[in-house]
GROMACS .gro file of C-alpha atoms in nm:
model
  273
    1UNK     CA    1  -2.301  -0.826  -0.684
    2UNK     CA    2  -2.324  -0.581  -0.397
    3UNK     CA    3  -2.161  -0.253  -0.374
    4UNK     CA    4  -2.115  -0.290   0.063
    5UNK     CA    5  -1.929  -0.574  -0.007
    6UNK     CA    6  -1.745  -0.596  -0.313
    7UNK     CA    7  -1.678  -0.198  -0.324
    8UNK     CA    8  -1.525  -0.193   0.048
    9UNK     CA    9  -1.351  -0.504  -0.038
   10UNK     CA   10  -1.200  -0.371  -0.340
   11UNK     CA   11  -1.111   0.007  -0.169
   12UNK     CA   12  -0.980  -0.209   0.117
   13UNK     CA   13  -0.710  -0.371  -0.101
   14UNK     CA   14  -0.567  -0.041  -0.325
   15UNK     CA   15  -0.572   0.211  -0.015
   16UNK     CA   16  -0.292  -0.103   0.079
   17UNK     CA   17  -0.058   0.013  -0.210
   18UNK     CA   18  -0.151   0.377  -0.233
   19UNK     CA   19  -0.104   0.436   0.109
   20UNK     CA   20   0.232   0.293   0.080
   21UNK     CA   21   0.408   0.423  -0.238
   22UNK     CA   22   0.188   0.759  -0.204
   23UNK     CA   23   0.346   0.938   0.002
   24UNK     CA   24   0.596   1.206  -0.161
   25UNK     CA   25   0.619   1.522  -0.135
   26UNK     CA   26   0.726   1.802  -0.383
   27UNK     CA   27   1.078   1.958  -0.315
   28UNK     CA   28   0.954   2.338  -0.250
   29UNK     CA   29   0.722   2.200   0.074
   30UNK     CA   30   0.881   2.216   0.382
   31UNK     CA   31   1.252   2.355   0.581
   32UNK     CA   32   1.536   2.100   0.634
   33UNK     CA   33   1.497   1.857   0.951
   34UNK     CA   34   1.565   2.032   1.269
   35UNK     CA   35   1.971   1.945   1.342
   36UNK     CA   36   1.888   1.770   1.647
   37UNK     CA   37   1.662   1.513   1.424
   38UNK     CA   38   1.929   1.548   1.116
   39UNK     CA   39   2.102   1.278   1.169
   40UNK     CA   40   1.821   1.010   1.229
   41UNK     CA   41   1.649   1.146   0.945
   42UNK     CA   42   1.985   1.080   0.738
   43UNK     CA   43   2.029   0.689   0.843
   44UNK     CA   44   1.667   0.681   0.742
   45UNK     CA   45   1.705   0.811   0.399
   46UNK     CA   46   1.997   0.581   0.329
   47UNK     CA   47   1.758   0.289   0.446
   48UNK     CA   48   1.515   0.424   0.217
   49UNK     CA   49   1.773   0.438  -0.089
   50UNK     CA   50   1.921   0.133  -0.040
   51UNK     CA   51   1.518  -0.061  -0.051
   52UNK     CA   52   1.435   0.187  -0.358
   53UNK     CA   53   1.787   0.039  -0.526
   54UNK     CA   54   1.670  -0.343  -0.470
   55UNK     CA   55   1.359  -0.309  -0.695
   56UNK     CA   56   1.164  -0.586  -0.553
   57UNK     CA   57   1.091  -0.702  -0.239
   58UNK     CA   58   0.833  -1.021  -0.075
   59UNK     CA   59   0.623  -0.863   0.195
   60UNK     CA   60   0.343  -0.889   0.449
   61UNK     CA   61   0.149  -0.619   0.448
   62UNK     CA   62  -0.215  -0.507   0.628
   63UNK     CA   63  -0.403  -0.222   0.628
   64UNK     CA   64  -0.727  -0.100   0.848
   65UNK     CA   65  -0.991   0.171   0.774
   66UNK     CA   66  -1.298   0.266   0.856
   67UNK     CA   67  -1.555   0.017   0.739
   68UNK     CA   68  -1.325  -0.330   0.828
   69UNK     CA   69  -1.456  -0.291   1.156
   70UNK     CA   70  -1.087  -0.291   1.316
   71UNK     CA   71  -0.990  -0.616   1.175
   72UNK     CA   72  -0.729  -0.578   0.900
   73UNK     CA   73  -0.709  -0.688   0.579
   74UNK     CA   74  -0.390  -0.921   0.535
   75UNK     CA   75  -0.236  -0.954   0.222
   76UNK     CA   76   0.109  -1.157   0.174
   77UNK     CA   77   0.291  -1.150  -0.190
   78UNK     CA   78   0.552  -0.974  -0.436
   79UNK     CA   79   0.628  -0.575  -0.458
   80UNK     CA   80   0.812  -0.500  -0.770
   81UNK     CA   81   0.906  -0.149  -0.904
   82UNK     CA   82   1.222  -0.170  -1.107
   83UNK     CA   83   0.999  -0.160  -1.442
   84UNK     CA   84   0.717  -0.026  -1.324
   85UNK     CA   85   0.484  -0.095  -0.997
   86UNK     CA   86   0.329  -0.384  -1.001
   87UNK     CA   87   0.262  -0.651  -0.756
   88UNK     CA   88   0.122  -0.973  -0.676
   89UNK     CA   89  -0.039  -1.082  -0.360
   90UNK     CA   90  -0.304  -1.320  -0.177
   91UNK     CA   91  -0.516  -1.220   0.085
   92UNK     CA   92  -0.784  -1.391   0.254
   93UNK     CA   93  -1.155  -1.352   0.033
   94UNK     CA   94  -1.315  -1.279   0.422
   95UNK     CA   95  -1.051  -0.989   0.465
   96UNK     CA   96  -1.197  -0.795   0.156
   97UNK     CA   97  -1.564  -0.944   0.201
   98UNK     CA   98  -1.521  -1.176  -0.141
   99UNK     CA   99  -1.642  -1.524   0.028
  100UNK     CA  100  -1.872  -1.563  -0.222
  101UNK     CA  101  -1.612  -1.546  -0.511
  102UNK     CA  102  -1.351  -1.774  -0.393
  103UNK     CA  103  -1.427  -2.109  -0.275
  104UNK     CA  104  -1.098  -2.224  -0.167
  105UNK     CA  105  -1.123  -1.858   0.071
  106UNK     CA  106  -0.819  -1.686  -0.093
  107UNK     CA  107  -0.781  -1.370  -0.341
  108UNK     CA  108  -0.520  -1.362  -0.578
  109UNK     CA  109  -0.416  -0.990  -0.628
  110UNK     CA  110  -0.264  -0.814  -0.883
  111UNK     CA  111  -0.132  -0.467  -0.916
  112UNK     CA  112  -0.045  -0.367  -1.312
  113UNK     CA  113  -0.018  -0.038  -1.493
  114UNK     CA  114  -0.204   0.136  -1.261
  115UNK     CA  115  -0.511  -0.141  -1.243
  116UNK     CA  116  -0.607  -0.362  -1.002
  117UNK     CA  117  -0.678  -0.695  -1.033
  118UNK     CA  118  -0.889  -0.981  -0.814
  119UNK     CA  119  -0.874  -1.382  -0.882
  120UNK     CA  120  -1.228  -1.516  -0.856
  121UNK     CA  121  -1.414  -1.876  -0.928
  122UNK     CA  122  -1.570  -1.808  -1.336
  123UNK     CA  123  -1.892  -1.649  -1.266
  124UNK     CA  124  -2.182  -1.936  -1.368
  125UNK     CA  125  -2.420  -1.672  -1.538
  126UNK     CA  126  -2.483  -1.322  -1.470
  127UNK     CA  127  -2.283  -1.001  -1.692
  128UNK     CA  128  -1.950  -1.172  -1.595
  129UNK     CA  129  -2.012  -1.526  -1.671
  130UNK     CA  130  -1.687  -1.713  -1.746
  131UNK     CA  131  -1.479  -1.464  -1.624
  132UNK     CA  132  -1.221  -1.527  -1.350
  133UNK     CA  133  -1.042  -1.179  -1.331
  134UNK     CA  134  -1.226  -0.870  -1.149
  135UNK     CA  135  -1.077  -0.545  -1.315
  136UNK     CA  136  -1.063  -0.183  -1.142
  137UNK     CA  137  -0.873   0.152  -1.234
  138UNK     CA  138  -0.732   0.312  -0.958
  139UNK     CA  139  -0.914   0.580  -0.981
  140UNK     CA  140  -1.249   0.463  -0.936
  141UNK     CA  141  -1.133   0.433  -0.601
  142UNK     CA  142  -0.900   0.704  -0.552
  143UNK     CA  143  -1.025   0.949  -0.734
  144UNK     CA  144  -0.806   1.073  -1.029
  145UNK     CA  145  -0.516   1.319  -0.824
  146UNK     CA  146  -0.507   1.022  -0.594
  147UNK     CA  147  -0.420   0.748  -0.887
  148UNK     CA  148  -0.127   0.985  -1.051
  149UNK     CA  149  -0.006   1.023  -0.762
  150UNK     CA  150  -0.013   0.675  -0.701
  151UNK     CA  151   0.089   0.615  -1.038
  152UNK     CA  152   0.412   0.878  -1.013
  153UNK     CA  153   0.750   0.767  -1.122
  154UNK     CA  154   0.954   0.707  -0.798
  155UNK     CA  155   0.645   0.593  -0.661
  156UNK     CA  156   0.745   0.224  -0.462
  157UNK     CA  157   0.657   0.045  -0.115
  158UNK     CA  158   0.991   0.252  -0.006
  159UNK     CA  159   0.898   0.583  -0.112
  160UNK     CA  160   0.684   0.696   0.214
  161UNK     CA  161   1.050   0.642   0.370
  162UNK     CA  162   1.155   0.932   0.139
  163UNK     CA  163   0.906   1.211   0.256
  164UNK     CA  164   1.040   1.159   0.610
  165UNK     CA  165   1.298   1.457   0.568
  166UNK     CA  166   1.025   1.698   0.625
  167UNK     CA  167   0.893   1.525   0.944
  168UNK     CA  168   0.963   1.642   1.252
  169UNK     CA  169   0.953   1.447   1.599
  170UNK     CA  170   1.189   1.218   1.478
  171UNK     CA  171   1.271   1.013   1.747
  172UNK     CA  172   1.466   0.669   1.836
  173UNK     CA  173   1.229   0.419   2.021
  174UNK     CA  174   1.471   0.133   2.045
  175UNK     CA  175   1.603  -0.194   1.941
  176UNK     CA  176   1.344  -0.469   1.865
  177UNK     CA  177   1.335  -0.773   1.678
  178UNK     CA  178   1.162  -0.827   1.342
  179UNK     CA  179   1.077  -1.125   1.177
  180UNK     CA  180   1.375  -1.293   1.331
  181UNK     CA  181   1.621  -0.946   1.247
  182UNK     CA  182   1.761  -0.725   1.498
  183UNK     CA  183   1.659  -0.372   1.415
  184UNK     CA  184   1.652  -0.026   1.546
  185UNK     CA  185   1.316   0.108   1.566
  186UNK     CA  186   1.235   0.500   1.456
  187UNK     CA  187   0.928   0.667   1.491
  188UNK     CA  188   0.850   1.098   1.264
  189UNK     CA  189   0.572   1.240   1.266
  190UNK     CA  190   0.460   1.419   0.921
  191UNK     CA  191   0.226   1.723   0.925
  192UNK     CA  192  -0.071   1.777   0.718
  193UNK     CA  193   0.063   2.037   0.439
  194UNK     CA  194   0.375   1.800   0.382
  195UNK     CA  195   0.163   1.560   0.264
  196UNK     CA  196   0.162   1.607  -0.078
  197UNK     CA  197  -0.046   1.366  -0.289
  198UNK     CA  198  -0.093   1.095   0.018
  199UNK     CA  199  -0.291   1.349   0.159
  200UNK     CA  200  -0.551   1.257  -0.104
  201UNK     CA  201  -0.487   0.849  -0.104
  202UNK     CA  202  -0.527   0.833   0.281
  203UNK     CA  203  -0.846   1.109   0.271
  204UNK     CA  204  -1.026   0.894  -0.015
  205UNK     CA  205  -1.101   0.654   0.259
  206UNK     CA  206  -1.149   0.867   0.584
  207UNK     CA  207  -0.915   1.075   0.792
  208UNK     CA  208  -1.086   1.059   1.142
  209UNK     CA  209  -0.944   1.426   1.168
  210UNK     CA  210  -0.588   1.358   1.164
  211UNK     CA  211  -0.357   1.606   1.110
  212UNK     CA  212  -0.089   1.453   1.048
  213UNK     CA  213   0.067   1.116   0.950
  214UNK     CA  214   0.298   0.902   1.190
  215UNK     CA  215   0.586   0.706   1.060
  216UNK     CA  216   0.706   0.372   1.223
  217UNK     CA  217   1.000   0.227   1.104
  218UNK     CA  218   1.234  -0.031   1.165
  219UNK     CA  219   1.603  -0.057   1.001
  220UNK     CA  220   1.802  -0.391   1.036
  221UNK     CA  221   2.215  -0.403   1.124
  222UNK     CA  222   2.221  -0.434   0.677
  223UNK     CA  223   2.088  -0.061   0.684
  224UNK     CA  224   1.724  -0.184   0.509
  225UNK     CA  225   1.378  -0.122   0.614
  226UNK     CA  226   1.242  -0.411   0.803
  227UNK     CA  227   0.940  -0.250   0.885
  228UNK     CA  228   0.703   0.073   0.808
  229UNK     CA  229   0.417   0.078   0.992
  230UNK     CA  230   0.194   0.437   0.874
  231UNK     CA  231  -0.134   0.563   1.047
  232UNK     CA  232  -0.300   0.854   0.962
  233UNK     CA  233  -0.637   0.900   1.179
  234UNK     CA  234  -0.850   0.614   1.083
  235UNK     CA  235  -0.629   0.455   0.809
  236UNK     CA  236  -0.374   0.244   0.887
  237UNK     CA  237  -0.069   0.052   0.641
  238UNK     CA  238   0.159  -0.165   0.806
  239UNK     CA  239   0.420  -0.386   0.559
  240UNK     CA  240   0.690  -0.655   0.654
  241UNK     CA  241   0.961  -0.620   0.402
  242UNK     CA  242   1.081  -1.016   0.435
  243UNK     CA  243   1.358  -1.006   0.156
  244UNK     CA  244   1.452  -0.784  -0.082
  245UNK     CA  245   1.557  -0.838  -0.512
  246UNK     CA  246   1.292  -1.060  -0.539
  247UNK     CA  247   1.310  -1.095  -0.910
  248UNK     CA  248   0.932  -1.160  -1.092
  249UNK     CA  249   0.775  -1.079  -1.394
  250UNK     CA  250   0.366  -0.974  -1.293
  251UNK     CA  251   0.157  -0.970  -1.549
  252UNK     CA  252  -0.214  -0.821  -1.627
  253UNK     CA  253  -0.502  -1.128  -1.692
  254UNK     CA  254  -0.587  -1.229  -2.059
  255UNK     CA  255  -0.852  -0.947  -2.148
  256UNK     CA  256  -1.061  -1.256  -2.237
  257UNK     CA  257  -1.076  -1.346  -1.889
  258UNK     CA  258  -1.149  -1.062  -1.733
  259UNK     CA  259  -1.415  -0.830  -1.595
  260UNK     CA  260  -1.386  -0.459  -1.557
  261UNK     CA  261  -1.560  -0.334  -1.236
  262UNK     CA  262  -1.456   0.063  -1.266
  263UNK     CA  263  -1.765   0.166  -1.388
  264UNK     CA  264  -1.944  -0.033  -1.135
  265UNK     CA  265  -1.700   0.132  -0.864
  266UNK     CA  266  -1.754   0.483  -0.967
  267UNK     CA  267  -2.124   0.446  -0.964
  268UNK     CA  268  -2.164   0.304  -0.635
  269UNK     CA  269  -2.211  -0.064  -0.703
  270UNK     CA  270  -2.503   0.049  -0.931
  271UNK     CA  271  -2.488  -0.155  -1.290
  272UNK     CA  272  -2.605   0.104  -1.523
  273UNK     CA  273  -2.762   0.053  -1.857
   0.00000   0.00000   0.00000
């Protein structure tokens, strides 16, 4: 098993979530919105509130950093946060440089209690023979401020949506269609020290210098987030939200079946004795 493959494959696939439900702030940072932004920044809290209420939603999400090369890493699947974040997805094994694991070329992904998990083809021999789950702690990747931050309690897909009343910049780009729904698109900008604990998540996996974080996002005539599309410097987190209350129960793999990698991760791809 290689660390340049497996270990950007794997930091690929949490920076995904993290980047996405990371971003809060505490509520000493920051002034109020200028007025002249006030009332944007209102219709997109209410968008915000509304996708927090729903608890669930199917999305399309991909994500880019340095080390893909530019091409993103695609992942399609379930968010759910009303007991708990978790999530399921599949991406493509090439997107996260896991070939070699998957025959049939797709990941299953799984998000649980703060873990991540990958569906691979039962290892023939080798430390993980027979196992067809790939375990990793967030913070082998993230570091440990990044993971509880992750890992906070209104932490959700919708929750970078929240930290936009400290942006400033807000402005209205237009209307535009999204995945077939007619929606008004907004764009904020978010400086550096408003960051909170995304400053960390996004920095774990480069920051190309950026000082700050710009928000695209996309409301539909039902007052919900169609769209969020974040990029700070090199990193970039782009979701779909496709339907929301999208009721399922995700799970962690049998122990049995599974490998833990966060050892390997926090090592460098080094198996230690």
């Amino acid at each position: 098993m290689k660390a340049g493959t497996v270990t950007e494959g794997i930091t690929a696939a949490v920076i995904v979530t993290a980047g996405l439900c990371g971003c809060t702030t505490g509520a000493s940072v920051g002034k109020n919105p200028a007025d002249s932004a006030q009332t944007l920044v209102e219709t997109l809290t209410k968008a915000s509130d509304k996708a927090s209420e729903a608890g669930s939603a199917e999305v399309r999400m991909r994500v880019t950093m340095p080390g893909t090369g530019g091409k993103p890493v695609r992942m399609n699947g379930v968010y759910s946060w009303g007991k708990g974040l978790a999530m399921e997805a599949e991406t493509p094994a090439a997107d996260l440089r896991m070939e070699d694991l998957a025959a049939d070329g797709t990941i299953t992904y799984r998000l649980v209690q703060g873990a991540y998990y990958y569906g691979i083809d039962p290892a023939p021999s080798g430390p993980f023979a027979g196992k067809s789950w790939l375990k990793v702690e967030a913070s082998a990747v993230l570091g440990e401020q990044g993971a509880a931050g992750m890992n906070a309690g209104n932490s959700d897909p919708t929750a970078g949506l929240k930290s936009l009343k400290w942006a400033g910049n807000v402005t209205e780009v237009g209307r535009e269609d999204v995945n077939g729904k007619s929606s008004v698109h907004y764009r904020a900008t978010i400086p550096l020290d408003k960051l909170g604990d995304s400053r960390g998540v996004f920095g774990a996996v480069g920051d190309g210098g950026a000082t700050e974080l710009v928000s695209d996002i996309w409301v539909d005539d039902k007052g919900m987030p169609s769209r969020l599309d974040q990029t700070y410097g090199d990193v970039g987190v782009d979701v779909d939200f496709l339907s929301f209350g999208v009721a399922k129960d995700i799970a962690a793999p049998p122990a049995a079946d599974t490998a833990d990698l966060t050892e390997f991760i926090k090592n460098g791809g080094v198996v230690r004795s």
